[in-house]
mmCIF file of C-alpha atoms in Angstrom:
data_model
loop_
_atom_site.group_PDB
_atom_site.id
_atom_site.type_symbol
_atom_site.label_atom_id
_atom_site.label_comp_id
_atom_site.label_asym_id
_atom_site.label_seq_id
_atom_site.Cartn_x
_atom_site.Cartn_y
_atom_site.Cartn_z
ATOM 1 C CA MET A 1 129.224 78.396 -50.521
ATOM 2 C CA LYS A 2 125.332 79.982 -48.944
ATOM 3 C CA TRP A 3 124.196 82.175 -51.992
ATOM 4 C CA THR A 4 122.822 84.563 -50.106
ATOM 5 C CA GLU A 5 120.030 87.823 -51.332
ATOM 6 C CA ASP A 6 122.663 89.787 -51.188
ATOM 7 C CA ARG A 7 125.721 88.272 -53.190
ATOM 8 C CA SER A 8 122.659 88.089 -55.819
ATOM 9 C CA LEU A 9 122.149 92.191 -55.538
ATOM 10 C CA VAL A 10 125.792 91.789 -56.257
ATOM 11 C CA LEU A 11 125.531 89.674 -59.418
ATOM 12 C CA SER A 12 123.493 92.087 -60.659
ATOM 13 C CA GLN A 13 125.180 95.246 -59.924
ATOM 14 C CA ILE A 14 128.231 93.420 -62.244
ATOM 15 C CA CYS A 15 125.890 92.675 -65.395
ATOM 16 C CA LEU A 16 125.308 95.706 -65.166
ATOM 17 C CA GLY A 17 128.927 96.558 -64.768
ATOM 18 C CA LEU A 18 129.108 94.714 -67.842
ATOM 19 C CA PHE A 19 126.616 96.013 -69.729
ATOM 20 C CA ALA A 20 127.632 99.237 -68.797
ATOM 21 C CA LEU A 21 131.037 98.053 -70.296
ATOM 22 C CA LEU A 22 129.860 96.497 -73.594
ATOM 23 C CA LEU A 23 127.727 99.806 -73.800
ATOM 24 C CA ALA A 24 130.203 102.030 -73.500
ATOM 25 C CA ALA A 25 132.446 99.729 -76.065
ATOM 26 C CA LEU A 26 130.375 99.689 -78.207
ATOM 27 C CA ASP A 27 129.517 103.205 -78.109
ATOM 28 C CA ILE A 28 133.800 104.188 -78.581
ATOM 29 C CA GLY A 29 133.720 101.222 -81.478
ATOM 30 C CA CYS A 30 130.177 102.119 -83.732
ATOM 31 C CA TYR A 31 132.279 103.927 -86.421
ATOM 32 C CA TRP A 32 134.532 101.334 -87.535
ATOM 33 C CA ALA A 33 132.266 98.380 -86.670
ATOM 34 C CA VAL A 34 129.714 100.003 -88.382
ATOM 35 C CA GLY A 35 132.694 100.561 -91.388
ATOM 36 C CA TRP A 36 133.250 97.253 -91.578
ATOM 37 C CA PHE A 37 129.788 95.398 -91.126
ATOM 38 C CA ILE A 38 128.514 97.505 -94.456
ATOM 39 C CA SER A 39 131.828 96.752 -96.015
ATOM 40 C CA LEU A 40 130.477 92.741 -95.156
ATOM 41 C CA ARG A 41 127.172 93.092 -96.807
ATOM 42 C CA ASN A 42 128.238 95.446 -99.806
ATOM 43 C CA MET A 43 125.663 98.290 -98.122
ATOM 44 C CA PRO A 44 125.124 101.952 -99.242
ATOM 45 C CA TRP A 45 127.340 104.260 -96.660
ATOM 46 C CA GLN A 46 123.797 106.229 -96.245
ATOM 47 C CA ASN A 47 122.801 102.711 -94.897
ATOM 48 C CA GLY A 48 126.008 102.670 -92.741
ATOM 49 C CA ALA A 49 124.972 105.767 -91.527
ATOM 50 C CA ALA A 50 121.629 105.347 -90.100
ATOM 51 C CA LEU A 51 122.675 102.466 -88.539
ATOM 52 C CA MET A 52 125.394 104.103 -86.638
ATOM 53 C CA ALA A 53 122.021 106.902 -86.002
ATOM 54 C CA VAL A 54 119.642 104.503 -84.526
ATOM 55 C CA ILE A 55 123.148 102.295 -82.551
ATOM 56 C CA TYR A 56 123.673 105.891 -81.022
ATOM 57 C CA LEU A 57 119.809 106.974 -79.958
ATOM 58 C CA CYS A 58 119.595 104.462 -78.689
ATOM 59 C CA SER A 59 122.657 104.390 -76.171
ATOM 60 C CA VAL A 60 121.258 107.011 -74.693
ATOM 61 C CA PHE A 61 118.270 105.179 -73.549
ATOM 62 C CA GLY A 62 120.648 102.275 -73.036
ATOM 63 C CA TRP A 63 122.449 104.605 -70.702
ATOM 64 C CA LEU A 64 119.586 106.262 -68.872
ATOM 65 C CA LEU A 65 118.334 102.419 -68.635
ATOM 66 C CA LEU A 66 121.418 101.396 -67.079
ATOM 67 C CA ASN A 67 120.711 104.287 -65.002
ATOM 68 C CA LYS A 68 117.884 103.645 -63.396
ATOM 69 C CA LEU A 69 119.227 99.840 -62.872
ATOM 70 C CA TRP A 70 121.696 100.987 -60.860
ATOM 71 C CA GLY A 71 119.369 103.517 -58.308
ATOM 72 C CA LEU A 72 116.928 100.493 -58.607
ATOM 73 C CA LEU A 73 119.584 97.399 -57.469
ATOM 74 C CA ARG A 74 121.365 100.458 -54.930
ATOM 75 C CA ASN A 75 117.806 100.710 -53.383
ATOM 76 C CA MET A 76 117.709 97.051 -53.277
ATOM 77 C CA LYS A 77 120.242 96.901 -50.752
ATOM 78 C CA LYS A 78 118.752 99.283 -48.639
ATOM 79 C CA GLY A 79 116.464 97.669 -48.257
ATOM 80 C CA VAL A 80 114.083 99.883 -50.134
ATOM 81 C CA VAL A 81 112.128 97.809 -51.892
ATOM 82 C CA PHE A 82 108.126 98.677 -52.740
ATOM 83 C CA ALA A 83 108.756 102.149 -52.754
ATOM 84 C CA GLU A 84 107.266 105.493 -55.223
ATOM 85 C CA GLU A 85 110.914 105.990 -56.221
ATOM 86 C CA ASN A 86 111.465 102.696 -57.159
ATOM 87 C CA VAL A 87 107.967 102.910 -59.238
ATOM 88 C CA ARG A 88 109.427 105.501 -61.125
ATOM 89 C CA ARG A 89 112.634 103.851 -61.911
ATOM 90 C CA LEU A 90 110.371 101.284 -63.771
ATOM 91 C CA ARG A 91 108.318 103.131 -65.560
ATOM 92 C CA CYS A 92 111.372 105.074 -66.789
ATOM 93 C CA VAL A 93 112.667 101.794 -67.895
ATOM 94 C CA SER A 94 110.180 100.559 -69.477
ATOM 95 C CA TRP A 95 109.633 104.212 -71.633
ATOM 96 C CA CYS A 96 112.875 103.299 -72.193
ATOM 97 C CA CYS A 97 112.550 99.554 -74.028
ATOM 98 C CA ALA A 98 109.857 101.542 -75.894
ATOM 99 C CA GLY A 99 111.810 104.443 -77.078
ATOM 100 C CA ALA A 100 114.547 102.375 -79.059
ATOM 101 C CA ALA A 101 111.973 99.846 -79.777
ATOM 102 C CA ALA A 102 110.433 103.152 -81.826
ATOM 103 C CA VAL A 103 114.238 104.126 -83.177
ATOM 104 C CA CYS A 104 114.762 100.354 -84.463
ATOM 105 C CA LEU A 105 111.492 100.619 -86.066
ATOM 106 C CA LEU A 106 112.230 103.723 -87.863
ATOM 107 C CA GLY A 107 115.901 101.267 -88.572
ATOM 108 C CA CYS A 108 114.096 99.520 -90.426
ATOM 109 C CA ALA A 109 113.968 101.480 -93.094
ATOM 110 C CA PHE A 110 117.310 100.785 -92.928
ATOM 111 C CA TYR A 111 117.982 98.123 -92.653
ATOM 112 C CA LEU A 112 115.265 95.532 -91.650
ATOM 113 C CA PRO A 113 116.369 92.800 -89.354
ATOM 114 C CA LEU A 114 116.163 95.279 -86.785
ATOM 115 C CA LEU A 115 112.362 94.616 -86.857
ATOM 116 C CA PHE A 116 113.290 91.633 -84.736
ATOM 117 C CA LEU A 117 114.861 94.170 -82.120
ATOM 118 C CA SER A 118 112.521 96.140 -82.020
ATOM 119 C CA MET A 119 109.730 93.555 -81.070
ATOM 120 C CA ALA A 120 112.193 92.451 -78.715
ATOM 121 C CA ALA A 121 112.597 95.959 -77.403
ATOM 122 C CA GLY A 122 109.000 96.238 -77.209
ATOM 123 C CA PHE A 123 108.284 93.210 -75.214
ATOM 124 C CA MET A 124 110.853 93.871 -73.010
ATOM 125 C CA ALA A 125 108.916 97.241 -72.600
ATOM 126 C CA LEU A 126 105.527 95.190 -71.906
ATOM 127 C CA ILE A 127 106.926 93.004 -68.959
ATOM 128 C CA VAL A 128 108.793 95.822 -67.497
ATOM 129 C CA ARG A 129 105.221 97.642 -67.770
ATOM 130 C CA ILE A 130 103.694 94.648 -65.697
ATOM 131 C CA VAL A 131 106.596 94.552 -63.883
ATOM 132 C CA LYS A 132 105.924 98.120 -62.853
ATOM 133 C CA ASN A 133 101.651 98.000 -62.275
ATOM 134 C CA VAL A 134 102.797 95.193 -59.636
ATOM 135 C CA PHE A 135 105.502 97.621 -57.451
ATOM 136 C CA GLN A 136 102.291 100.204 -57.858
ATOM 137 C CA GLN A 137 100.100 97.676 -56.353
ATOM 138 C CA ALA A 138 102.824 96.118 -53.940
ATOM 139 C CA ALA A 139 104.232 99.564 -53.051
ATOM 140 C CA ALA A 140 100.406 100.968 -52.356
ATOM 141 C CA MET A 141 99.712 98.055 -49.680
ATOM 142 C CA LYS A 142 103.102 98.506 -48.529
ATOM 143 C CA SER A 143 101.927 101.955 -47.210
ATOM 144 C CA GLU A 144 98.493 100.619 -46.196
ATOM 145 C CA LEU A 145 100.403 97.872 -44.212
ATOM 146 C CA ASP A 146 102.695 100.421 -42.704
ATOM 147 C CA PHE A 147 99.815 102.603 -41.582
ATOM 148 C CA THR A 148 98.072 100.173 -39.750
ATOM 149 C CA VAL A 149 97.793 100.456 -35.726
ATOM 150 C CA MET B 1 84.833 112.420 -46.130
ATOM 151 C CA GLU B 2 87.006 110.941 -43.516
ATOM 152 C CA ILE B 3 87.079 109.176 -40.164
ATOM 153 C CA GLN B 4 88.967 110.947 -37.732
ATOM 154 C CA VAL B 5 90.655 109.616 -34.621
ATOM 155 C CA ASN B 6 89.725 111.528 -31.530
ATOM 156 C CA LEU B 7 92.255 109.869 -29.268
ATOM 157 C CA ASP B 8 94.240 113.426 -28.234
ATOM 158 C CA VAL B 9 90.391 114.617 -26.894
ATOM 159 C CA MET B 10 90.364 111.465 -24.594
ATOM 160 C CA MET B 11 93.875 111.369 -23.973
ATOM 161 C CA ALA B 12 92.871 114.859 -22.390
ATOM 162 C CA ARG B 13 89.600 113.754 -20.174
ATOM 163 C CA ARG B 14 91.790 111.025 -19.184
ATOM 164 C CA LYS B 15 95.307 112.870 -18.409
ATOM 165 C CA ILE B 16 97.586 110.379 -19.786
ATOM 166 C CA SER B 17 100.405 111.141 -21.515
ATOM 167 C CA GLY B 18 101.260 109.104 -25.041
ATOM 168 C CA GLY B 19 103.824 107.327 -24.136
ATOM 169 C CA GLU B 20 102.378 106.249 -21.114
ATOM 170 C CA LEU B 21 99.390 105.151 -23.096
ATOM 171 C CA ALA B 22 101.487 103.631 -26.000
ATOM 172 C CA GLU B 23 103.120 102.116 -23.061
ATOM 173 C CA LYS B 24 100.060 100.373 -21.555
ATOM 174 C CA ILE B 25 98.703 99.199 -25.014
ATOM 175 C CA GLY B 26 101.520 97.762 -26.662
ATOM 176 C CA ILE B 27 102.829 100.047 -29.159
ATOM 177 C CA THR B 28 105.204 101.767 -30.122
ATOM 178 C CA PRO B 29 104.974 105.839 -29.677
ATOM 179 C CA ALA B 30 105.821 106.917 -33.284
ATOM 180 C CA ASN B 31 102.512 104.407 -33.923
ATOM 181 C CA LEU B 32 100.479 106.247 -31.562
ATOM 182 C CA SER B 33 101.668 109.362 -32.685
ATOM 183 C CA ILE B 34 100.232 108.419 -36.029
ATOM 184 C CA LEU B 35 97.467 107.424 -34.815
ATOM 185 C CA LYS B 36 97.096 110.445 -33.081
ATOM 186 C CA ASN B 37 97.828 113.156 -35.673
ATOM 187 C CA ASN B 38 94.909 111.192 -38.288
ATOM 188 C CA LYS B 39 97.870 109.468 -40.199
ATOM 189 C CA ALA B 40 96.609 105.751 -39.369
ATOM 190 C CA LYS B 41 95.185 104.159 -42.687
ATOM 191 C CA ALA B 42 93.912 101.165 -40.314
ATOM 192 C CA ILE B 43 93.318 100.400 -37.050
ATOM 193 C CA ARG B 44 93.355 96.760 -36.166
ATOM 194 C CA PHE B 45 90.546 95.422 -33.418
ATOM 195 C CA SER B 46 93.089 94.608 -30.794
ATOM 196 C CA THR B 47 94.620 98.213 -30.930
ATOM 197 C CA LEU B 48 91.166 99.469 -30.496
ATOM 198 C CA MET B 49 90.011 97.099 -27.850
ATOM 199 C CA ALA B 50 92.954 97.662 -25.880
ATOM 200 C CA LEU B 51 92.841 102.000 -26.550
ATOM 201 C CA CYS B 52 89.016 101.299 -24.856
ATOM 202 C CA HIS B 53 89.992 99.216 -22.259
ATOM 203 C CA GLU B 54 92.932 101.824 -21.000
ATOM 204 C CA LEU B 55 90.461 104.805 -21.566
ATOM 205 C CA GLY B 56 87.634 102.961 -19.982
ATOM 206 C CA CYS B 57 85.332 104.265 -23.612
ATOM 207 C CA GLN B 58 83.769 103.173 -26.048
ATOM 208 C CA PRO B 59 85.036 103.015 -30.472
ATOM 209 C CA GLY B 60 82.727 105.799 -31.177
ATOM 210 C CA ASP B 61 84.441 107.686 -28.358
ATOM 211 C CA LEU B 62 87.520 107.538 -30.383
ATOM 212 C CA LEU B 63 86.243 107.711 -34.186
ATOM 213 C CA GLU B 64 84.468 109.678 -35.472
ATOM 214 C CA PHE B 65 82.780 109.744 -39.275
ATOM 215 C CA ILE B 66 83.530 113.426 -41.012
ATOM 216 C CA ASP B 67 81.054 113.815 -43.884
ATOM 217 C CA ASP B 68 82.263 116.849 -45.936
ATOM 218 C CA GLU B 69 80.822 115.944 -49.120
ATOM 219 C CA PRO B 70 77.350 117.818 -50.465
ATOM 220 C CA GLU B 71 74.649 116.174 -50.111
ATOM 221 C CA LYS B 72 72.977 113.983 -52.862
ATOM 222 C CA GLY B 73 70.051 115.144 -54.012
ATOM 223 C CA GLY B 74 67.149 113.389 -54.334
#
């Protein structure tokens, strides 16, 4: 089977859909999952409540991020790649990662291993930000090329 | 501070339409319109050469430097 760019984009969209399903499952089952987790670790219920707050706050960033990534893939499918619209989307994705990192960092006060999640999200924010900068430069170059007669 | 393209002036002098000129120099009418309306960010030497050849003029007749910034004191 010949692997084409279109199929690769479809695969990315399927993966995005799967992540959306996982996030929805986490949102719905958060109460029970956290209940099971705190009973497993013998944690006080206050820590469980804080963990739930962290999960729901990160979920807000997660949904926003998935929405922006979906828009980015849709634009790429249309052939619109290096555009100002996509730069804005990537900027938003980067801030979503940074937001999740900040929330997880606050959550460290109740559950220390969240520090690793915070670092991972922060690192991801940095990577996406650099990709955003690359897109920004490419969009400016494309605009110049489009208006070269 | 900008480079102004005086293509419309030269076209009027030579009495040539946009479509005709675009066809003669081998660019699309849309691109010629970009050039004519000062929307272009760059112009290729090959395009400038073709324009000068068709319109029988010099690059300086088509391009004009507009300096609207206040002069530096000194």
